CSV table of N, CA and C in Angstrom, one decimal:
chain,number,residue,atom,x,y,z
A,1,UNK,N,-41.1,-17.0,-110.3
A,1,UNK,CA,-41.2,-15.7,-109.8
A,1,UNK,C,-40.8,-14.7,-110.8
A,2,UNK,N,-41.9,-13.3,-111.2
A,2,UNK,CA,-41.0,-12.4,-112.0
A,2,UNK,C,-40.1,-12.3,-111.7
A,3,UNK,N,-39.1,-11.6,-113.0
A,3,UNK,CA,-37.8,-11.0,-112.7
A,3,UNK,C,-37.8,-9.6,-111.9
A,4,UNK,N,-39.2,-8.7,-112.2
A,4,UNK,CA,-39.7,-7.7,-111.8
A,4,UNK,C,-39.0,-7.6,-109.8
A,5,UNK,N,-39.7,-8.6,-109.5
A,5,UNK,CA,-39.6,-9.1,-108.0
A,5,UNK,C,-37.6,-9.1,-107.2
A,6,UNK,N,-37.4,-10.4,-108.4
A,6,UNK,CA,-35.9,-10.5,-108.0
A,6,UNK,C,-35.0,-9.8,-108.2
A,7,UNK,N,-34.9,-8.6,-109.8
A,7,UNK,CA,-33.7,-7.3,-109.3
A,7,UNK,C,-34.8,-5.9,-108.9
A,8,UNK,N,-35.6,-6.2,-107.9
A,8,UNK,CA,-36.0,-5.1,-106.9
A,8,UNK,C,-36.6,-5.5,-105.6
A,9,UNK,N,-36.1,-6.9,-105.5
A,9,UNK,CA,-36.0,-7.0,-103.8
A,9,UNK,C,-36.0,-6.2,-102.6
A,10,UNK,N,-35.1,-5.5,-102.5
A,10,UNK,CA,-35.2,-4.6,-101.8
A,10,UNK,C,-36.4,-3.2,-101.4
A,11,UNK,N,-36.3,-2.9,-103.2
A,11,UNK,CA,-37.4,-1.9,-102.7
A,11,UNK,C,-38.7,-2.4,-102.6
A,12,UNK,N,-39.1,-3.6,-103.3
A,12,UNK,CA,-40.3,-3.9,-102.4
A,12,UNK,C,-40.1,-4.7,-101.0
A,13,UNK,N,-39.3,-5.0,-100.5
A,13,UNK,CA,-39.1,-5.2,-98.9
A,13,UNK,C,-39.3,-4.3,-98.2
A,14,UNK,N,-38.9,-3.0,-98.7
A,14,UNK,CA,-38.8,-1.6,-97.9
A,14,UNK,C,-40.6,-0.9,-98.3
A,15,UNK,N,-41.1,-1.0,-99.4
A,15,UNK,CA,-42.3,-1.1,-98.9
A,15,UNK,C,-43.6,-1.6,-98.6
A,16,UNK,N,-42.7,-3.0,-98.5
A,16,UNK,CA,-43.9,-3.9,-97.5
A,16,UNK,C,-43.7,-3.5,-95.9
A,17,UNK,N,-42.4,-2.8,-95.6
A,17,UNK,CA,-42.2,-2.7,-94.4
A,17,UNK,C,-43.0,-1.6,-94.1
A,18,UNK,N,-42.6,-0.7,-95.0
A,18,UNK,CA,-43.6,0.9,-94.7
A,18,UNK,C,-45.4,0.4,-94.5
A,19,UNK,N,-45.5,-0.5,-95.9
A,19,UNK,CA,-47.3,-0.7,-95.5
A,19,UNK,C,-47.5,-1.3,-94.4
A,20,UNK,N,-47.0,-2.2,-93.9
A,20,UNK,CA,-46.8,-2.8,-92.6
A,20,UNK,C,-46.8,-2.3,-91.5
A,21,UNK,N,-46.0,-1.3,-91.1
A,21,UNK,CA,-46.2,-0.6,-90.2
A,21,UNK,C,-47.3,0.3,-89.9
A,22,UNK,N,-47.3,0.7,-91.5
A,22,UNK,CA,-48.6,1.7,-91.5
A,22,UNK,C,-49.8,0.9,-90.9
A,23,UNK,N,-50.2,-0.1,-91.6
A,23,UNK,CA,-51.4,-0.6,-91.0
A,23,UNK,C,-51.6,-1.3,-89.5
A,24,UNK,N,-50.8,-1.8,-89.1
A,24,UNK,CA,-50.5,-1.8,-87.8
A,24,UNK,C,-51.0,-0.6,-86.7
A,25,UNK,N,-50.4,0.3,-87.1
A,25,UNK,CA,-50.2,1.7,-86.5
A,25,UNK,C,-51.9,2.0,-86.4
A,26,UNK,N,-52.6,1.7,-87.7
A,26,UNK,CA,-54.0,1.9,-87.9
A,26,UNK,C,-55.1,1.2,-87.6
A,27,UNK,N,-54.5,-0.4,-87.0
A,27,UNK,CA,-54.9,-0.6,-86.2
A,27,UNK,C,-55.0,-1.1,-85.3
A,28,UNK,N,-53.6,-0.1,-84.2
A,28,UNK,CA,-53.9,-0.4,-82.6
A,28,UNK,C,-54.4,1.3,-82.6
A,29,UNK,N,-54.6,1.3,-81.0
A,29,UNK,CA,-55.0,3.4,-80.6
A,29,UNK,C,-54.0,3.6,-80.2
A,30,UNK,N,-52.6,3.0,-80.1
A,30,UNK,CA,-51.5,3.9,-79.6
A,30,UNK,C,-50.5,4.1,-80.6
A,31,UNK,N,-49.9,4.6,-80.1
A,31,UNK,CA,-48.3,5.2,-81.1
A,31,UNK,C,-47.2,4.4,-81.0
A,32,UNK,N,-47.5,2.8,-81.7
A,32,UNK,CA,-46.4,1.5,-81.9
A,32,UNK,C,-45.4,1.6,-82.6
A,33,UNK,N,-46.0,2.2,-84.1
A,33,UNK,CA,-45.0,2.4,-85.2
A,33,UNK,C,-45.0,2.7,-86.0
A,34,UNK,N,-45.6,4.3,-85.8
A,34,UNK,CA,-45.5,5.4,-86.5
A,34,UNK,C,-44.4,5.5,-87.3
A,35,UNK,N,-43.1,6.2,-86.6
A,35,UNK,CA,-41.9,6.4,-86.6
A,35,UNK,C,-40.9,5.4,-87.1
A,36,UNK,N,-41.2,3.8,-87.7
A,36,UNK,CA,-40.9,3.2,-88.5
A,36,UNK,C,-41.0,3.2,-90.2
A,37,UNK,N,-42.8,4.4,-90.8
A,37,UNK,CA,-42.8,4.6,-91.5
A,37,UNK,C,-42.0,5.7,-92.5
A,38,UNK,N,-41.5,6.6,-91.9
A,38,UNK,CA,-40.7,7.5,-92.4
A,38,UNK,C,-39.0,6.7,-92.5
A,39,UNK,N,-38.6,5.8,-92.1
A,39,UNK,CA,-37.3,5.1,-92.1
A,39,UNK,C,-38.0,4.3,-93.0
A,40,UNK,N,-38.5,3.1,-93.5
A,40,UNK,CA,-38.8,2.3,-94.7
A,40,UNK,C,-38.7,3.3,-95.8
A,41,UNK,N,-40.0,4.3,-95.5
A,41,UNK,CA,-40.1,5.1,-97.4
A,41,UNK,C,-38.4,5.8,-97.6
A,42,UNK,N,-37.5,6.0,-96.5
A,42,UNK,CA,-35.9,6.5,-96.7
A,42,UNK,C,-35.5,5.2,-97.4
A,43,UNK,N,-35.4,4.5,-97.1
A,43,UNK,CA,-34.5,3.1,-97.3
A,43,UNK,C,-35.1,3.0,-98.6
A,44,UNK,N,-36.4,3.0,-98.6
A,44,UNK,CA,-37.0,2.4,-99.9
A,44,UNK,C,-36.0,3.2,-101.2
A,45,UNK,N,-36.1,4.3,-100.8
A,45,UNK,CA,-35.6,5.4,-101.8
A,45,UNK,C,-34.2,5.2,-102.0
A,46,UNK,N,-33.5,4.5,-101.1
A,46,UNK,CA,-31.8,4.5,-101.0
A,46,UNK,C,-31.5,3.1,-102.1
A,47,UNK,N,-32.9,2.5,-101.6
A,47,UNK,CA,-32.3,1.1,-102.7
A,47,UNK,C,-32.8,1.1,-103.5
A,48,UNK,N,-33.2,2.3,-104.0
A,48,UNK,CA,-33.4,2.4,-105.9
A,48,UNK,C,-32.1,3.2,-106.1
A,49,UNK,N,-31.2,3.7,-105.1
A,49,UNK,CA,-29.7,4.0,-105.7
A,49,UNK,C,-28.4,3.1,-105.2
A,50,UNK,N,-28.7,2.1,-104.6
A,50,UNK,CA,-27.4,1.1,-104.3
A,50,UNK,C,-28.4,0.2,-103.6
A,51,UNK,N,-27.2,-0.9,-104.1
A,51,UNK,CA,-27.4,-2.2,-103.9
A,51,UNK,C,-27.6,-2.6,-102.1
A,52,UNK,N,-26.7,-2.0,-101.6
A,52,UNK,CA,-25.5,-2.1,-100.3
A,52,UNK,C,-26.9,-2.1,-98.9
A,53,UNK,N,-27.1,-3.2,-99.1
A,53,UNK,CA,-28.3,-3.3,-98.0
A,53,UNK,C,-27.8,-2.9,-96.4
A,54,UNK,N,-26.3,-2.9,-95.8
A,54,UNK,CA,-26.4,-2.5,-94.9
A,54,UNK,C,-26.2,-1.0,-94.6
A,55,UNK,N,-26.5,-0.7,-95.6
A,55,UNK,CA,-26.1,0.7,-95.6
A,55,UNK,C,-27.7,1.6,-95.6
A,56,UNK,N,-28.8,0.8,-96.3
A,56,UNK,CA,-30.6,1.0,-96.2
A,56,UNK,C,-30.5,0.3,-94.7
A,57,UNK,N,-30.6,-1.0,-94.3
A,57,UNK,CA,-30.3,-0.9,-92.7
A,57,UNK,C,-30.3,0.2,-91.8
A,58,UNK,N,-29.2,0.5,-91.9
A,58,UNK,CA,-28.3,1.7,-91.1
A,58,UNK,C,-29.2,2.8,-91.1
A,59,UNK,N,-29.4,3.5,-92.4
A,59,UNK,CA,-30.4,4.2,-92.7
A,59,UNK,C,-31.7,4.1,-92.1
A,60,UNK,N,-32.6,2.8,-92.1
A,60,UNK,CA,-33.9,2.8,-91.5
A,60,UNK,C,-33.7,3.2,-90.4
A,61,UNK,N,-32.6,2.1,-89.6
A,61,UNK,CA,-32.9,2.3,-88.2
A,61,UNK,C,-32.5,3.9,-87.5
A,62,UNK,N,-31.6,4.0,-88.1
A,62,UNK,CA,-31.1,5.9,-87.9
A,62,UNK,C,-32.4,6.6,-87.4
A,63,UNK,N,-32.8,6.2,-88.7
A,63,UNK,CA,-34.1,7.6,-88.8
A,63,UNK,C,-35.0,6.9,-88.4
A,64,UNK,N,-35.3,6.0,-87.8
A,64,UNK,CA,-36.5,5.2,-87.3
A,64,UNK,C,-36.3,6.2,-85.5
A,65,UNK,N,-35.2,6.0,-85.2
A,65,UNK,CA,-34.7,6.1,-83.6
A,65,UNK,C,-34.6,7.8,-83.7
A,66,UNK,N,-34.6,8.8,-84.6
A,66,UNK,CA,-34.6,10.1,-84.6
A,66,UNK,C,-36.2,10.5,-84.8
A,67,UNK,N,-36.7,9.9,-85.4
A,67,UNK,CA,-38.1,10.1,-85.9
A,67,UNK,C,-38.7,9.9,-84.1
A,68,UNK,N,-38.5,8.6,-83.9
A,68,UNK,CA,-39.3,7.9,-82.8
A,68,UNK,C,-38.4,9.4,-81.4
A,69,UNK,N,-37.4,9.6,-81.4
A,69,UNK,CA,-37.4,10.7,-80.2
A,69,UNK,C,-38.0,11.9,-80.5
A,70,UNK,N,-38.1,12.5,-81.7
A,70,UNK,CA,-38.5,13.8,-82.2
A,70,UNK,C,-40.0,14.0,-81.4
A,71,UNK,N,-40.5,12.7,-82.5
A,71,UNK,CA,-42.1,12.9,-82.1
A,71,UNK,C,-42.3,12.2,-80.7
A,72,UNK,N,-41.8,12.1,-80.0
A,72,UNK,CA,-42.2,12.1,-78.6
A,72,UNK,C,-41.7,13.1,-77.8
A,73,UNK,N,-40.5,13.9,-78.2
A,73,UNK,CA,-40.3,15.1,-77.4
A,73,UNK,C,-41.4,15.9,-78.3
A,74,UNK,N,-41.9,16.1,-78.9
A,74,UNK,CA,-43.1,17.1,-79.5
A,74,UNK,C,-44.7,16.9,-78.9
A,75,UNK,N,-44.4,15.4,-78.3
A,75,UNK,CA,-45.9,14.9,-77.7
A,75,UNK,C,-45.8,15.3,-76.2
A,76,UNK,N,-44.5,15.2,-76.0
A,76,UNK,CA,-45.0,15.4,-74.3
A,76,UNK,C,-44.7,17.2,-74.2
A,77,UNK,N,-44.3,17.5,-74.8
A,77,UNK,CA,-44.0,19.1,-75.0
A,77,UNK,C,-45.9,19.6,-74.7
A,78,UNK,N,-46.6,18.9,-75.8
A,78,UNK,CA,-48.1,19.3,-76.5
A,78,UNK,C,-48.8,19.0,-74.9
A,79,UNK,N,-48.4,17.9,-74.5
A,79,UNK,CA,-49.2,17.7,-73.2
A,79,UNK,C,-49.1,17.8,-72.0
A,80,UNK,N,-47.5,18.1,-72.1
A,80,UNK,CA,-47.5,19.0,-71.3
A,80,UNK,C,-48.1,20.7,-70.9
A,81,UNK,N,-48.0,21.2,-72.0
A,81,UNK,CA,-48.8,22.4,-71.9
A,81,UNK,C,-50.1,22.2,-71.6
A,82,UNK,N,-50.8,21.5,-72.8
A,82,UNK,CA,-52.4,21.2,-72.3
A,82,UNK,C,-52.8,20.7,-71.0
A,83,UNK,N,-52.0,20.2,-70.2
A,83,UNK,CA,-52.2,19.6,-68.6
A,83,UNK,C,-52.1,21.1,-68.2
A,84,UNK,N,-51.2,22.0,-68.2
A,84,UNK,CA,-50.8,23.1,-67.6
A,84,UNK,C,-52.3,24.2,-67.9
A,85,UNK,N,-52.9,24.2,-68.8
A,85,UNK,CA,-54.2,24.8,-69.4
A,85,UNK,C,-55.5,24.3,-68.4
A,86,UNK,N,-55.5,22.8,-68.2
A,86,UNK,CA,-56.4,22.9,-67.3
A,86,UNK,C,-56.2,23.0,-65.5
């Protein structure tokens, strides 16, 4: 295996996870796991500055679980109005 691979483990784990999700996401028609991709490309970025995987952990899931309430209080906000329009 390159060495390329073994001292950057992490960050390509973190964006196999981001493409993963992504494509996933693109192709079902619902909103699975959107809000996964914004927590990988964080984490990705955290483990080009420390080692300390549970701390990218911590990190993804944080912002996975803030991302995933944001954009659903902003979806039902949108449609709820639009219900209210017709």
């Amino acid at each position: 295996m390159p060495s390329v691979f073994i001292e950057n483990g992490d960050v390509f784990f973190w964006l196999m996870v981001a493409i993963a999700t992504a494509v996933i996401e693109g192709l079902t028609c619902g909103l699975v796991s959107i809000w996964f991709v914004p927590g990988a490309l964080v984490a990705l970025i955290l483990a080009l500055c420390t080692d300390l995987i549970w701390v990218q952990i911590i990190v993804f899931l944080v912002l996975s679980l803030v991302t995933l309430i944001l954009f659903k209080t902003v979806l039902k906000n949108v449609f709820h109005k639009k219900n209210a329009l017709i």
